[in-house]
mmCIF file of C-alpha atoms in Angstrom:
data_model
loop_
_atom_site.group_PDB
_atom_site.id
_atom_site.type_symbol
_atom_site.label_atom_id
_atom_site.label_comp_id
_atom_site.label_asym_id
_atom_site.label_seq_id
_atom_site.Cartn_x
_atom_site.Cartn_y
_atom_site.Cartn_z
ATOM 1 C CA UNK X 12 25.647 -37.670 12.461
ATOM 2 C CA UNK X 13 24.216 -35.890 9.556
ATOM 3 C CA UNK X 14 25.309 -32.341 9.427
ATOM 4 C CA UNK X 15 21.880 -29.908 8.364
ATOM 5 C CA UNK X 16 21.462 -28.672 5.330
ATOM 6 C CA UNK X 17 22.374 -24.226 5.212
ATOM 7 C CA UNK X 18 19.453 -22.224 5.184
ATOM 8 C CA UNK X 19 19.184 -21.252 1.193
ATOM 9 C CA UNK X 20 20.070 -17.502 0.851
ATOM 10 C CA UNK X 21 16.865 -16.213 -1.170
ATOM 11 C CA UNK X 22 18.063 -13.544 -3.594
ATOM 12 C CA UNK X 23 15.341 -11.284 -3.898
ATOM 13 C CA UNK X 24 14.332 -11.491 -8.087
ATOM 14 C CA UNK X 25 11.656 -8.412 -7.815
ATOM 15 C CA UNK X 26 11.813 -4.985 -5.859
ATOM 16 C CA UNK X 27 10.572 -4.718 -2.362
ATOM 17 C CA UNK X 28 8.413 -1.382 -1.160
ATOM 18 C CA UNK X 29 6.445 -0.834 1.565
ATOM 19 C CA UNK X 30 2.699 0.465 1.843
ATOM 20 C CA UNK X 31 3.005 2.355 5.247
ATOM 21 C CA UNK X 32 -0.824 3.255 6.234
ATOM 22 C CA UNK X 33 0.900 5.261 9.337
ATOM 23 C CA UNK X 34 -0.895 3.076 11.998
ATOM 24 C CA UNK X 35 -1.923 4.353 15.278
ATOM 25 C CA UNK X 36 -0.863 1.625 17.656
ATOM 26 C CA UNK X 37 -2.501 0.900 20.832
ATOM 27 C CA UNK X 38 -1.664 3.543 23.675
ATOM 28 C CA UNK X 39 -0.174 5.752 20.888
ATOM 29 C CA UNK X 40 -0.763 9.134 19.161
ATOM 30 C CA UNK X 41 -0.972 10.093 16.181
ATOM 31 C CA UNK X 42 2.262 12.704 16.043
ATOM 32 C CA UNK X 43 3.353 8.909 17.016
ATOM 33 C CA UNK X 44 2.714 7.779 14.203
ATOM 34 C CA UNK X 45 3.687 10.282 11.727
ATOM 35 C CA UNK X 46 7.453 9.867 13.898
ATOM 36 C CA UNK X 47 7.244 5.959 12.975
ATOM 37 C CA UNK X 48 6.800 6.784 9.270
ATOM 38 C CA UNK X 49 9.394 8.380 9.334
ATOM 39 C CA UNK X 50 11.831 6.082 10.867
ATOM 40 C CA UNK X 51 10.023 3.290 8.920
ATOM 41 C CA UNK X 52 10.847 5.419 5.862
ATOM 42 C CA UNK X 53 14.293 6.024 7.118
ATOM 43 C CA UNK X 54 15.102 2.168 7.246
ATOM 44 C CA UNK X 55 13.542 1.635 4.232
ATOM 45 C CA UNK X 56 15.796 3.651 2.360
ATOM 46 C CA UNK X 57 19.119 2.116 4.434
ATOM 47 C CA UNK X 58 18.096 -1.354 3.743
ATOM 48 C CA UNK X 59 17.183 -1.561 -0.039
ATOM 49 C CA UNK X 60 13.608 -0.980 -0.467
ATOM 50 C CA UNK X 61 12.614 0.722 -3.592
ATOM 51 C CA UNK X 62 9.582 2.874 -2.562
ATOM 52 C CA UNK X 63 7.169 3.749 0.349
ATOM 53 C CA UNK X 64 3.719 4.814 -0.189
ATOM 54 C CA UNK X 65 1.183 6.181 2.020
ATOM 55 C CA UNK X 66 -2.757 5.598 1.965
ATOM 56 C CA UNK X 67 -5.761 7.877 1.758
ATOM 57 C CA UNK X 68 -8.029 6.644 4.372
ATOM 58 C CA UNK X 69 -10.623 8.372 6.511
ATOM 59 C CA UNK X 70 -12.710 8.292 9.446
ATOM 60 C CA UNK X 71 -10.341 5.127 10.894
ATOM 61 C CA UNK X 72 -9.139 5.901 14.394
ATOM 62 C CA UNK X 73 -6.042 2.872 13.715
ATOM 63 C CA UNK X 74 -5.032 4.983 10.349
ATOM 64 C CA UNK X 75 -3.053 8.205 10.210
ATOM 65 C CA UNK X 76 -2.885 8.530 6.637
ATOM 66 C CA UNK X 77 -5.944 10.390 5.252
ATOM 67 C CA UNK X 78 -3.774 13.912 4.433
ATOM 68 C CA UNK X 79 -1.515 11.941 2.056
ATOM 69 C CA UNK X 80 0.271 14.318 0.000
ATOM 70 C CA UNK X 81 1.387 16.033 3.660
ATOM 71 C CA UNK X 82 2.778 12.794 5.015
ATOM 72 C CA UNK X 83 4.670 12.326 1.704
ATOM 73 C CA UNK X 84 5.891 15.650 1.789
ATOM 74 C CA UNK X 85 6.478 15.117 6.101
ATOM 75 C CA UNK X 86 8.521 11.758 5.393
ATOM 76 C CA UNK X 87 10.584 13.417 2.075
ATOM 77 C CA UNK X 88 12.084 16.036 4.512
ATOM 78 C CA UNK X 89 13.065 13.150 6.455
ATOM 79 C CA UNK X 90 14.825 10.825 3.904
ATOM 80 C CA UNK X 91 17.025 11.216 0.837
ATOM 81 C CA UNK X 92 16.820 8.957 -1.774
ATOM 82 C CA UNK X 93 13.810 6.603 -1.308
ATOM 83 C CA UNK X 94 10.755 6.869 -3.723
ATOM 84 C CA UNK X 95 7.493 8.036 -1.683
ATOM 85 C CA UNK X 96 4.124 8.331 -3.039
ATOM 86 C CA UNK X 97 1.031 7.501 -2.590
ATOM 87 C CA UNK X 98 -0.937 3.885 -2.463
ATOM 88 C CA UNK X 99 -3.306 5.354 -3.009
ATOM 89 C CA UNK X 100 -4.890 9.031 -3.836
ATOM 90 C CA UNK X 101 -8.737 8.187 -3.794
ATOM 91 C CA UNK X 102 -9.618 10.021 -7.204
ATOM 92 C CA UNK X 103 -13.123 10.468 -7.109
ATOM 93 C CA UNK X 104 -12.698 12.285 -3.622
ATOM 94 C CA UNK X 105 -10.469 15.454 -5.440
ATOM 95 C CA UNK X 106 -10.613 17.596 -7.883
ATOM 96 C CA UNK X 107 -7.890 16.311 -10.853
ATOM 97 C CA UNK X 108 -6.498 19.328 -10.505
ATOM 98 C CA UNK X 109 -5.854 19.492 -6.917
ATOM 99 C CA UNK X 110 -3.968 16.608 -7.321
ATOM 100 C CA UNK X 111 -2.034 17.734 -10.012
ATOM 101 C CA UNK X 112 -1.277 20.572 -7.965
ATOM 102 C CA UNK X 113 -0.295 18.961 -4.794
ATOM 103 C CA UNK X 114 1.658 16.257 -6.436
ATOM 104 C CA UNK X 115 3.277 18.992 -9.081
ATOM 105 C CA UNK X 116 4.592 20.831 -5.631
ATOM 106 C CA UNK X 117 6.253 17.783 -3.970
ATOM 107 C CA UNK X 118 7.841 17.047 -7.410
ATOM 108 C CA UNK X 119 9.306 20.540 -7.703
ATOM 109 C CA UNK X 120 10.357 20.109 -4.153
ATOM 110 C CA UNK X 121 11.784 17.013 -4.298
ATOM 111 C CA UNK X 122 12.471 16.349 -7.681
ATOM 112 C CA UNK X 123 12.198 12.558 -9.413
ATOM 113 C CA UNK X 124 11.508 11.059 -5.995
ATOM 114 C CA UNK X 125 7.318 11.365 -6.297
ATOM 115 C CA UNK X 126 4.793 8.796 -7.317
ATOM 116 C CA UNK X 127 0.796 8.841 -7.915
ATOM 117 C CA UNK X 128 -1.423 5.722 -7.119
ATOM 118 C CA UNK X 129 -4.866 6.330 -7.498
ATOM 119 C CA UNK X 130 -7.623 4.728 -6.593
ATOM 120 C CA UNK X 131 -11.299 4.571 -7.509
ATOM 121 C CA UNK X 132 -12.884 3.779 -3.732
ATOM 122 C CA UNK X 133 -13.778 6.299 -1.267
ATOM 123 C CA UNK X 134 -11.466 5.078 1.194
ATOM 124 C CA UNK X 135 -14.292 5.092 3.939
ATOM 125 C CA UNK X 136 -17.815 4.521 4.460
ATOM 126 C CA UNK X 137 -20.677 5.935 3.550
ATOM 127 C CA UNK X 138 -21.407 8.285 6.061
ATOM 128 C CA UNK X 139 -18.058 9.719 5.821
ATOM 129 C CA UNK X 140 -18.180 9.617 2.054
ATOM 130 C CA UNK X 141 -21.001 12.204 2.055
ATOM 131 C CA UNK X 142 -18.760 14.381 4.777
ATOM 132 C CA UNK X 143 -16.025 14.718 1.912
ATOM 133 C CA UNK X 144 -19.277 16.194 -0.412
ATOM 134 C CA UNK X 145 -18.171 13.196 -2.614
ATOM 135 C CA UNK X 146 -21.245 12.083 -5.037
ATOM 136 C CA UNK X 147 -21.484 8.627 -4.868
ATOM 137 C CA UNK X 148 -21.523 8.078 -8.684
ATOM 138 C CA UNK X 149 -18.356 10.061 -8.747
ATOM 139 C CA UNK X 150 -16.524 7.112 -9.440
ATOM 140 C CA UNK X 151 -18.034 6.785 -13.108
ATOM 141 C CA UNK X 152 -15.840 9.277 -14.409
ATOM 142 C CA UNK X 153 -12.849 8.055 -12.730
ATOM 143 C CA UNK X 154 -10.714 7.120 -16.098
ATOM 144 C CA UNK X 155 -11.391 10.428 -17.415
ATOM 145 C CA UNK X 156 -10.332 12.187 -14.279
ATOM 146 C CA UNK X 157 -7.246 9.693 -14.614
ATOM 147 C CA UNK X 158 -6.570 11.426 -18.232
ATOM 148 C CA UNK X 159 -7.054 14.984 -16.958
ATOM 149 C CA UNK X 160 -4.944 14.563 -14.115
ATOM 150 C CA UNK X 161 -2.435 12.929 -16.467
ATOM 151 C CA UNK X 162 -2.694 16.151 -19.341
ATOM 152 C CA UNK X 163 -2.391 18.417 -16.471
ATOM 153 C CA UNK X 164 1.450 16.709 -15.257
ATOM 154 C CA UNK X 165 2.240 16.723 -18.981
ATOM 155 C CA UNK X 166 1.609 20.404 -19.297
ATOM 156 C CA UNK X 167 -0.843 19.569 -22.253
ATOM 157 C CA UNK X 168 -4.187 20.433 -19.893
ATOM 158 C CA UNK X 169 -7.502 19.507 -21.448
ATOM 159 C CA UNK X 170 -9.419 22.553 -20.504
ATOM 160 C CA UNK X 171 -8.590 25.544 -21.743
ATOM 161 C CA UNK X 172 -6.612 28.277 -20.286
ATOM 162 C CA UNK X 173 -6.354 25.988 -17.168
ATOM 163 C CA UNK X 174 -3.041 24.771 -16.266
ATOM 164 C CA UNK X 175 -1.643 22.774 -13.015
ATOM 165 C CA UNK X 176 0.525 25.796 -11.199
ATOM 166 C CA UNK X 177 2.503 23.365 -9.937
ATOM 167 C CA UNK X 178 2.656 20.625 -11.646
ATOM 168 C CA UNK X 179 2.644 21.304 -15.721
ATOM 169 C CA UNK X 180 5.607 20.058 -16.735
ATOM 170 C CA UNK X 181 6.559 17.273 -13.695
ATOM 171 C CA UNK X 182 5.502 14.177 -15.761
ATOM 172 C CA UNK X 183 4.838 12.375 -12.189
ATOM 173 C CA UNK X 184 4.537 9.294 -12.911
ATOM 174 C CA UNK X 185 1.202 7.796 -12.151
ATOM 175 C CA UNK X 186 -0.289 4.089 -11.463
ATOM 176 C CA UNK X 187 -3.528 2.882 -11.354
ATOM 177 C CA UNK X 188 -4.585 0.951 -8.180
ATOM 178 C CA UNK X 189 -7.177 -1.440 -8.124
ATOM 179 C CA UNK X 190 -8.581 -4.836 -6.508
ATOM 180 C CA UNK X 191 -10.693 -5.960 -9.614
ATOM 181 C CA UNK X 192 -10.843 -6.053 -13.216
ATOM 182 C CA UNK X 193 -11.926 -2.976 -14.091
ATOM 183 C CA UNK X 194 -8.565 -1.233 -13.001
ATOM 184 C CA UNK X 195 -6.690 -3.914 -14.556
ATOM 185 C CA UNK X 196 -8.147 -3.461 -17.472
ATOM 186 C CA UNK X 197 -7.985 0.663 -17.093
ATOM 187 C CA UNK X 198 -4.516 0.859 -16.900
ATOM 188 C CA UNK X 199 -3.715 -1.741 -19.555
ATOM 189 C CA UNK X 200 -5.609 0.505 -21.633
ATOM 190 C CA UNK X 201 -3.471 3.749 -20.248
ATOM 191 C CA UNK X 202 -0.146 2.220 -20.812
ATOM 192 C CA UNK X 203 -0.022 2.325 -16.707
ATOM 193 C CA UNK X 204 1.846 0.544 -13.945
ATOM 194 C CA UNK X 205 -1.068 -1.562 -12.513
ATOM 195 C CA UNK X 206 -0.548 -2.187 -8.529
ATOM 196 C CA UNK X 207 -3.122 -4.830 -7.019
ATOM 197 C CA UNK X 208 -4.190 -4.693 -3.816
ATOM 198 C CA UNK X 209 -3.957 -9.055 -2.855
ATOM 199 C CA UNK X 210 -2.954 -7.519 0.636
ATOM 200 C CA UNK X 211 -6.398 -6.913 1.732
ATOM 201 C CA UNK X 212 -8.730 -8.039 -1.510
ATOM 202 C CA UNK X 213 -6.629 -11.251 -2.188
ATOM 203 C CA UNK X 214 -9.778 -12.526 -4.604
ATOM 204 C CA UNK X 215 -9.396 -11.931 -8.057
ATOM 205 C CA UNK X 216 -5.232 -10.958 -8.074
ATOM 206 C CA UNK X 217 -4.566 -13.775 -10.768
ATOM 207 C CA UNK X 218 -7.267 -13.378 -13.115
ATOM 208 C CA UNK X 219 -6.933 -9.370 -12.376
ATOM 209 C CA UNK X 220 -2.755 -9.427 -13.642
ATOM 210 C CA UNK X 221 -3.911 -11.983 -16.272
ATOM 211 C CA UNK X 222 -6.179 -9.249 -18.024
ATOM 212 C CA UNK X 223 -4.237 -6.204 -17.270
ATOM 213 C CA UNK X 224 -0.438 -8.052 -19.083
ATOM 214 C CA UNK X 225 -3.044 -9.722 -22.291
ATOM 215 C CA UNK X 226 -4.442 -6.453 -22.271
ATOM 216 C CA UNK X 227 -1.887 -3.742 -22.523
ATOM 217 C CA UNK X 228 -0.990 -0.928 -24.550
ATOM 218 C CA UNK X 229 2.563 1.094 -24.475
ATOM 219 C CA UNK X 230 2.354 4.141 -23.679
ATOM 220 C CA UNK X 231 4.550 7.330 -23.523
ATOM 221 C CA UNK X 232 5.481 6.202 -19.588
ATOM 222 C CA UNK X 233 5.227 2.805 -20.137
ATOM 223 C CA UNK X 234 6.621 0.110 -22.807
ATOM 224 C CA UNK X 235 5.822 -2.783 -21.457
ATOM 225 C CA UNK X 236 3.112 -4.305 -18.464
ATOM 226 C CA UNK X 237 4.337 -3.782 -14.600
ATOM 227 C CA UNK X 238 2.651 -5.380 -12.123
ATOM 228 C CA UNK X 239 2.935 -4.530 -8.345
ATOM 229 C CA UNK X 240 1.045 -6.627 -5.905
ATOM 230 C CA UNK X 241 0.223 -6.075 -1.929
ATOM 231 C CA UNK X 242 1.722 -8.597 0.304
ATOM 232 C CA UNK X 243 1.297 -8.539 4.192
ATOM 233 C CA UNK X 244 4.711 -9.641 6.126
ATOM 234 C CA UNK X 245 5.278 -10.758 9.539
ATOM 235 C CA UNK X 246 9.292 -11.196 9.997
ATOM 236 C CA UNK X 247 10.535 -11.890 13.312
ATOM 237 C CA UNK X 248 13.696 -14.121 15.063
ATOM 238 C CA UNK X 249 11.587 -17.082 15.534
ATOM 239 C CA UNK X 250 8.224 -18.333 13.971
ATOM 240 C CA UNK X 251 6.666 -19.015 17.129
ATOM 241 C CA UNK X 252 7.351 -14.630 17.906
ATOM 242 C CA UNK X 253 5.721 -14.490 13.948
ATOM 243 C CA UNK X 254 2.996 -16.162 14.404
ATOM 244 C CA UNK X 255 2.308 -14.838 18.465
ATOM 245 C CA UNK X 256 2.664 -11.214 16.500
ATOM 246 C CA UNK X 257 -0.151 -12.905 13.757
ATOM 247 C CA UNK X 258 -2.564 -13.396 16.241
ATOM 248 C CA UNK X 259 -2.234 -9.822 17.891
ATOM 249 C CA UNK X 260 -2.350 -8.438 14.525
ATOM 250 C CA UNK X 261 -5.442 -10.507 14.162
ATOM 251 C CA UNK X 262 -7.356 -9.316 16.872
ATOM 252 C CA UNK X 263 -6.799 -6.029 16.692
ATOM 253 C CA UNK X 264 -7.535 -5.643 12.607
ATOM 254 C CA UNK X 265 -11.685 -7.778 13.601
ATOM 255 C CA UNK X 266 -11.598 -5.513 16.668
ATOM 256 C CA UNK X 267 -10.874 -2.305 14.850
ATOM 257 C CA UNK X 268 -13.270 -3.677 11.773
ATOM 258 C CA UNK X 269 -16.143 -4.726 14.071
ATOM 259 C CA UNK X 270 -15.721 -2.516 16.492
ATOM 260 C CA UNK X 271 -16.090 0.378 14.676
ATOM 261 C CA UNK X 272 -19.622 -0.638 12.839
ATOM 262 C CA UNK X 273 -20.269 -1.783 16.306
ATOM 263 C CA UNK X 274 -18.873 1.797 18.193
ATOM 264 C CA UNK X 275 -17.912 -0.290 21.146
ATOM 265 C CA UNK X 276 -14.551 -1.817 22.711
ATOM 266 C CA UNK X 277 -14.425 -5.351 22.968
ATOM 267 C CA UNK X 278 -13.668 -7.207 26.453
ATOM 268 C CA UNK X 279 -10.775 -9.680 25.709
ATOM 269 C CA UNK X 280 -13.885 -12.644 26.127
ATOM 270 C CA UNK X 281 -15.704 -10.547 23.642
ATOM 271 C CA UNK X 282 -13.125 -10.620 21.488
ATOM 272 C CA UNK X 283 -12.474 -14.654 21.463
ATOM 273 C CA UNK X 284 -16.607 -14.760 20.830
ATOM 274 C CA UNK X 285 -16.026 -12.328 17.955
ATOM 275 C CA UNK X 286 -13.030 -14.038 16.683
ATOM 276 C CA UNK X 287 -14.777 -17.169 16.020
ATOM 277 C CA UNK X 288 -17.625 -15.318 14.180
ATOM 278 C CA UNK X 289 -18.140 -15.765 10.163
ATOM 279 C CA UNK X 290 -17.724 -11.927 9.991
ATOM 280 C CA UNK X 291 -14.065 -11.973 11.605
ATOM 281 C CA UNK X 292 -13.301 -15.267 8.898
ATOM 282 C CA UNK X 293 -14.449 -12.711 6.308
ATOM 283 C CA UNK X 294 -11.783 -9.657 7.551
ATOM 284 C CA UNK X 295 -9.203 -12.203 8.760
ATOM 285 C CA UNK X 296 -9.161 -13.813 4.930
ATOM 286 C CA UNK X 297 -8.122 -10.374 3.959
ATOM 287 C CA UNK X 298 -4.808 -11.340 5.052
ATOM 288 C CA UNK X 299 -4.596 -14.675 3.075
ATOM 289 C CA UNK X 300 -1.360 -13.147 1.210
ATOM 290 C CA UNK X 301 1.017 -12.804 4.227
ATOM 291 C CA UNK X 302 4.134 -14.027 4.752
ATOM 292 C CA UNK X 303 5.280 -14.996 8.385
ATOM 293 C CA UNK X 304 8.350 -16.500 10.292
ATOM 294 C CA UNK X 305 11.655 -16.031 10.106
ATOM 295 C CA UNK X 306 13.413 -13.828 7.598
ATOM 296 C CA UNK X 307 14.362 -16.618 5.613
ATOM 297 C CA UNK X 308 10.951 -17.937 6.062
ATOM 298 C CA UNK X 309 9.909 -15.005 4.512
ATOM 299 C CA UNK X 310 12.198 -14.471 1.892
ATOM 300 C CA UNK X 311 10.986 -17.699 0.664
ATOM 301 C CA UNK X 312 6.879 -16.898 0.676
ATOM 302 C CA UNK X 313 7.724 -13.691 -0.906
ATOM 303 C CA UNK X 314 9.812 -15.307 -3.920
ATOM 304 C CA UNK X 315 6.927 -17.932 -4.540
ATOM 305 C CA UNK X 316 4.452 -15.163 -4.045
ATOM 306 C CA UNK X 317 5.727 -13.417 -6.522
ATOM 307 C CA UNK X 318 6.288 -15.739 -9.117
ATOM 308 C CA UNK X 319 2.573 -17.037 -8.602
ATOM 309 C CA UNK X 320 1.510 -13.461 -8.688
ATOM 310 C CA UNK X 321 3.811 -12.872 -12.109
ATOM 311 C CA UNK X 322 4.566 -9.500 -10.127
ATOM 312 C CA UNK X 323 7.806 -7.490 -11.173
ATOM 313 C CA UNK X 324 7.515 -5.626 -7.180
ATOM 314 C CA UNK X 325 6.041 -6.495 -4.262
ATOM 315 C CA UNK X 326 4.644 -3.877 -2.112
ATOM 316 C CA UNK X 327 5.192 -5.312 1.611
ATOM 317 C CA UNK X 328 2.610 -4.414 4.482
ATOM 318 C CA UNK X 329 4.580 -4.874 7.761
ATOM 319 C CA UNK X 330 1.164 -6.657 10.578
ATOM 320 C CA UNK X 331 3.094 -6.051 13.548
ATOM 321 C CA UNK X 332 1.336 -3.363 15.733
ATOM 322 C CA UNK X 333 4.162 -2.244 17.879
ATOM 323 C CA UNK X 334 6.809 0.210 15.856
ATOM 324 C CA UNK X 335 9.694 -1.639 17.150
ATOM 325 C CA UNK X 336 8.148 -5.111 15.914
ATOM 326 C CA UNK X 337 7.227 -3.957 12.867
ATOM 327 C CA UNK X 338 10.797 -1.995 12.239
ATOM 328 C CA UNK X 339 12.024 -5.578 12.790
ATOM 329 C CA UNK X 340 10.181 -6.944 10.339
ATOM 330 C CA UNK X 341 10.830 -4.381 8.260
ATOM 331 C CA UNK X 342 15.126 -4.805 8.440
ATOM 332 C CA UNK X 343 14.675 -9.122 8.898
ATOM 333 C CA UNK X 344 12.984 -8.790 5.402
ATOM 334 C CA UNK X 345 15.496 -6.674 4.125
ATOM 335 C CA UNK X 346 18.413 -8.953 5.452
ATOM 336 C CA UNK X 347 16.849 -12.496 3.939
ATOM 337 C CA UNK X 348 16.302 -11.259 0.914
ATOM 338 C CA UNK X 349 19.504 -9.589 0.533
ATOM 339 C CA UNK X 350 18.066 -5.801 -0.539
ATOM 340 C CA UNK X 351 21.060 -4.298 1.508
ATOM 341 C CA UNK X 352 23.804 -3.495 -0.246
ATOM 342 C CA UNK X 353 27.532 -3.883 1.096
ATOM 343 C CA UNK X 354 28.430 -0.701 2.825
#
């Protein structure tokens, strides 16, 4: 009798982070939450991953993360050495240099440990967008707000006799986040990192890190192109527990999504109506990037993934909804693709 062939050991060719959008799970709360980040953080940093980052959401009962520079600042009180940041700061939604100021005081208080995504969306919907007095067409001006938040850092402020108090003088590093072209293209332009987000607008992520690698331009931060791309993981001992925490995930992302516009709970037998509806297709194909199975399993989507994706990181969202599933997934990741060190 044929002896199986070993598992191959996947050794993992690109960093590993983790987007952390501080989910409220069911039967939760959200100082719940926030203590999850943190122990998500916490493992993070003991098994190898290179960064966390934290997104600006609002008005989303399942998200905890709308206050982002407070959960950074929360989680870097907890941890030691991990990068934290955020993935990302909705721009248009702030004042450049509010930012600059918030982000200026976490890097004086925790020194060369900070990052800045920003985004262009509102994070929200309309109705909520006109709560945060954002203009709608506040978005236009987003790459100049990215170059006055960036001359503020640098201590070299474009409007004068205004300076970032904190924050001249931090150089925090910043990336541009984005889930078409035009971001690609903005911070090939910028000399940027460029992170796409293929965990929940999977669309145009190929044609999107084609433009933004043809298209860039060194800059003092940046010689050459670096791509980071979203990837949703689902890591657990055996695929059938993966793909049983899929479907969970599943329902609960269309009921959340639905739900909401809808402002009702669904029955379960709602729920399997709902499910089968071209609307839930639509949200579910959000996920299309997501690895699931075993670690190894994993390991293995993530490696091809990247490749396909010509990504130099990966920025992992971990489905499961429970904290101790999603921990799991967290550390099986970590294991397969060997990000822990000896010791």
């Amino acid at each position: 009798m044929r002896n199986s062939p070993a598992p191959r050991q996947v050794v993992s060719t690109v960093k590993l982070s983790i987007l952390d959008l501080a989910p409220v799970a069911p039967n939760s709360t959200i100082s719940d939450s926030f203590k999850s980040s943190v122990r998500l953080a916490q493992l993070a940093e003991r098994t190898g991953y290179e960064r966390v980052w934290y997104a600006e959401h609002h008005n989303m009962p399942t998200i905890a993360s709308s206050a982002t520079s407070l959960l950074i600042s929360h989680v870097a009180h907890h941890t030691e050495s991990i990068r934290l940041g955020s993935g990302g700061v909705m721009l248009p939604n702030h004042s450049p240099l509010v930012i600059a100021e918030q982000f200026g005081t976490l890097a004086e208080i925790f020194g060369d440990r900070i990052d800045l995504g920003m985004g262009r969306a509102p994070g929200t919907d309309m109705t909520t967008l006109r709560a945060l007095r954002r203009d709608p067409s506040a978005s236009d001006s987003f790459p100049q707000d990215v170059l006055e938040l960036q001359a503020y850092l640098a201590g070299e402020s474009r409007i004068p006799g205004v300076q970032a108090i904190p924050g001249a003088g931090t150089n925090v590093p910043l990336y541009i986040l984005g889930s078409s072209l035009f971001g690609a293209q903005l911070a090939a332009q910028l000399g940027l990192p460029y992170s796409f987000a293929s965990h929940f607008a999977p669309a145009a992520l190929h044609q999107a890190v084609k433009t933004y690698r043809e298209q860039f331009k060194p800059s003092a931060q940046l010689a050459e192109p670096y791509v980071i791309a979203g990837v949703g993981v689902i890591a657990a001992e055996s695929v059938q527990h993966a793909h049983d925490l899929k479907v969970a995930s599943e329902r609960h992302r269309v009921a959340s999504f639905l739900g909401r516009n809808a402002k009702k709970e669904f029955t379960e037998a709602e729920l399997d109506m709902v499910m089968e509806t071209p609307q839930a297709e639509q949200i579910l194909d959000m996920m299309r990037y997501t690895a699931i199975g075993t670690g190894q399993n994993v390991a293995e989507y993530l490696e091809a993934f990247a490749e396909s994706a010509q990504a130099d990181e990966l920025i992992t969202v971990h489905h499961p909804l429970l904290e101790e599933d999603r921990l799991n997934s967290v550390n099986l990741t970590a294991q397969a693709c060997r990000l822990v060190t000896a010791g």
